[in-house]
């Protein structure tokens, strides 16, 4: 089935550690996004990529890094510089010119907790 | 910078009621507007997408409208059911080259049996 797969579902990070969240899509979409969601709040954009080997900072990029070496993959690294990383992280992708007109599709999310 | 606002933040209704969720956006230069449903601890599921050239879209008991000139969209849910309980988010896709997607903070809906 086509879709977006995020892993792991749950991740625990120790202080000072970097961790990487995986996002893979087999929808052949060019654009991919990473969002952060805190309890009871909306989504805030961390990074987005419109094409392979290119990505742009969103509203809250500090303490995060990404890469886009392959069309299917857009991993997010939460670095030790991110002082409050405990949150729910959502990856999304968007096609261009598809029949559904740029519909956004989301993965199931990854919970990151600092211990 | 686009800002998207959803009112109310929370809504509780008895089963069977028709209800309207509101979404407003500050920049009318949008490519489309999309409504999502989010269940607790889950990702977002797309409900309806309205292109900037469209006025409304319907799917089953859901109807979404778009008025670009006033910067508003509404999601109408007919004959609400307890299974409709979730958080509903709207998101505006910008029409510029950056194609940024801006979300509202959502409306948490509870349908009481």
XYZ file of C-alpha atoms in Angstrom:
228
model
C 0.000 0.000 0.000
C 1.160 3.544 -0.698
C 1.771 5.820 2.207
C 4.135 7.423 4.652
C 5.972 5.420 7.284
C 7.470 7.010 10.352
C 9.734 5.201 12.782
C 10.150 4.664 15.588
C 6.686 5.218 17.034
C 8.165 5.920 20.479
C 11.663 7.140 21.251
C 13.395 8.129 24.446
C 16.349 10.477 24.407
C 18.864 11.144 27.120
C 20.101 14.640 27.753
C 22.867 15.566 25.308
C 22.022 12.905 22.748
C 21.161 13.353 19.105
C 18.337 11.190 17.788
C 17.057 10.658 14.265
C 13.435 10.131 13.256
C 12.816 8.294 10.026
C 10.235 9.239 7.397
C 9.798 7.195 4.225
C 7.147 7.622 1.518
C 6.339 5.530 -1.528
C 3.872 8.003 -3.021
C 6.436 9.454 -5.427
C 5.877 12.860 -3.879
C 8.391 15.656 -4.343
C 7.545 17.739 -1.274
C 8.021 16.524 2.283
C 7.512 18.244 5.623
C 8.323 17.831 9.301
C 6.005 19.235 11.958
C 6.119 19.327 15.711
C 2.950 19.101 17.793
C 2.822 19.857 21.503
C -0.116 18.682 23.642
C -3.278 20.614 22.908
C -1.599 22.724 20.265
C -1.494 22.932 16.513
C 1.332 21.904 14.208
C 4.476 23.960 13.817
C 6.699 23.585 10.778
C 10.281 22.500 11.437
C 11.696 21.903 7.951
C 10.362 21.250 4.481
C 11.793 20.015 1.213
C 10.323 20.567 -2.222
C 12.858 18.485 -4.120
C 15.741 16.108 -3.582
C 18.913 17.722 -2.215
C 17.052 20.865 -1.222
C 15.338 21.838 2.010
C 14.228 24.984 3.801
C 13.871 25.992 7.442
C 10.411 26.338 8.847
C 9.283 28.362 11.832
C 11.090 26.364 14.538
C 14.188 24.881 12.854
C 16.645 25.660 15.667
C 18.032 22.475 17.215
C 16.926 20.304 14.297
C 18.573 19.141 11.083
C 17.376 17.259 8.013
C 18.667 15.705 4.815
C 16.985 14.827 1.533
C 19.353 12.553 -0.360
C 16.562 10.427 -1.797
C 13.069 11.338 -2.941
C 11.523 8.727 -0.678
C 13.320 9.691 2.520
C 13.388 12.803 4.723
C 14.978 11.987 8.112
C 14.867 14.488 10.973
C 17.658 14.713 13.539
C 16.841 16.230 16.901
C 20.132 17.541 18.210
C 21.270 18.226 21.746
C 20.834 21.914 20.959
C 17.065 21.462 21.028
C 16.341 22.284 24.660
C 12.752 21.078 24.827
C 12.408 18.219 22.362
C 9.643 16.255 24.076
C 6.774 16.338 21.565
C 4.876 14.485 18.883
C 6.596 14.685 15.481
C 4.671 14.359 12.237
C 6.015 13.855 8.743
C 3.972 14.694 5.656
C 4.316 14.615 1.910
C 2.576 16.344 -0.965
C 2.365 15.487 -4.633
C 2.293 18.031 -7.405
C -0.318 18.033 -10.095
C -1.876 14.832 -8.833
C -5.574 14.248 -9.314
C -6.299 15.173 -5.744
C -4.685 18.541 -6.314
C -1.766 18.698 -3.898
C -3.358 16.749 -1.081
C -1.157 16.402 1.981
C -0.638 12.952 3.461
C 0.639 12.330 6.971
C 2.466 9.538 8.711
C 1.300 8.156 12.052
C 3.787 10.240 14.007
C 6.662 9.642 16.397
C 6.609 10.388 20.110
C 9.907 11.674 21.466
C 10.480 11.903 25.205
C 13.562 13.202 26.983
C 14.536 11.149 30.022
C 3.154 35.516 6.984
C 0.022 33.377 6.810
C -1.900 32.903 10.040
C -4.714 30.391 10.412
C -7.214 30.562 13.253
C -9.843 28.029 14.270
C -12.841 28.826 16.404
C -14.008 27.395 18.707
C -11.062 25.621 20.314
C -13.400 23.020 21.770
C -16.986 22.032 21.147
C -19.285 19.553 22.822
C -22.612 18.606 21.246
C -25.260 15.912 21.696
C -25.458 13.165 19.127
C -27.515 13.999 16.054
C -26.786 17.709 15.949
C -25.564 19.483 12.864
C -22.500 21.606 13.555
C -20.123 24.062 11.930
C -16.399 24.434 12.533
C -14.731 27.654 11.477
C -11.333 28.376 9.967
C -10.004 31.804 9.008
C -6.784 32.766 7.248
C -5.071 36.119 6.841
C -3.503 35.752 3.376
C -5.979 34.970 0.610
C -3.204 33.912 -1.781
C -3.737 30.229 -1.151
C -3.465 27.273 -3.498
C -5.916 25.161 -1.556
C -7.359 24.594 1.892
C -7.516 21.183 3.481
C -9.437 19.849 6.459
C -7.995 17.053 8.585
C -9.128 14.867 11.439
C -6.765 13.819 14.221
C -7.544 11.158 16.787
C -5.574 11.227 20.076
C -1.964 10.156 19.605
C -2.399 9.612 15.886
C -1.415 11.253 12.658
C -3.717 13.426 10.555
C -6.270 12.012 8.148
C -7.334 14.152 5.219
C -11.088 14.783 5.084
C -11.652 17.329 2.342
C -9.527 19.516 0.085
C -10.875 22.639 -1.595
C -8.925 24.153 -4.448
C -8.692 27.941 -4.503
C -11.001 28.029 -7.531
C -13.696 25.976 -5.785
C -16.406 27.063 -3.366
C -17.146 23.772 -1.632
C -16.497 20.066 -1.420
C -18.666 17.312 -0.003
C -17.935 13.856 1.306
C -20.722 11.947 2.983
C -21.934 13.921 6.005
C -19.135 16.464 5.623
C -19.286 19.657 3.607
C -16.483 22.196 3.445
C -16.823 25.664 1.979
C -14.244 28.247 1.006
C -14.563 32.018 0.668
C -11.153 33.307 -0.323
C -12.153 36.952 -0.403
C -13.176 36.909 3.249
C -10.442 34.478 4.294
C -12.831 31.902 5.664
C -13.586 28.215 5.419
C -16.196 26.192 7.264
C -16.583 22.483 7.864
C -20.183 21.389 8.253
C -20.877 18.034 9.893
C -24.411 16.733 9.534
C -26.100 14.416 12.015
C -23.070 14.137 14.284
C -22.138 10.786 15.820
C -19.932 9.844 18.798
C -17.420 8.452 16.306
C -16.950 11.982 14.982
C -15.247 12.935 18.251
C -11.727 14.062 17.362
C -9.699 17.187 16.736
C -10.342 18.866 13.407
C -7.613 20.968 11.818
C -7.608 23.159 8.756
C -4.504 24.003 6.755
C -3.884 26.551 4.026
C -1.367 25.791 1.285
C 0.318 28.964 0.070
C 0.349 29.729 -3.639
C 3.875 31.121 -3.655
C 6.916 29.191 -4.788
C 7.605 28.029 -1.227
C 4.257 26.244 -1.052
C 4.184 26.448 2.720
C 1.387 24.722 4.589
C 0.054 26.616 7.600
C -2.148 24.926 10.184
C -4.742 26.209 12.589
C -4.582 25.004 16.184
C -7.658 22.830 15.749
C -11.140 22.386 17.191
C -11.558 19.532 19.652
C -15.011 18.036 19.049
C -16.840 15.803 21.493
C -20.129 14.246 20.418
C -22.064 12.952 23.409
C -24.181 9.819 23.033
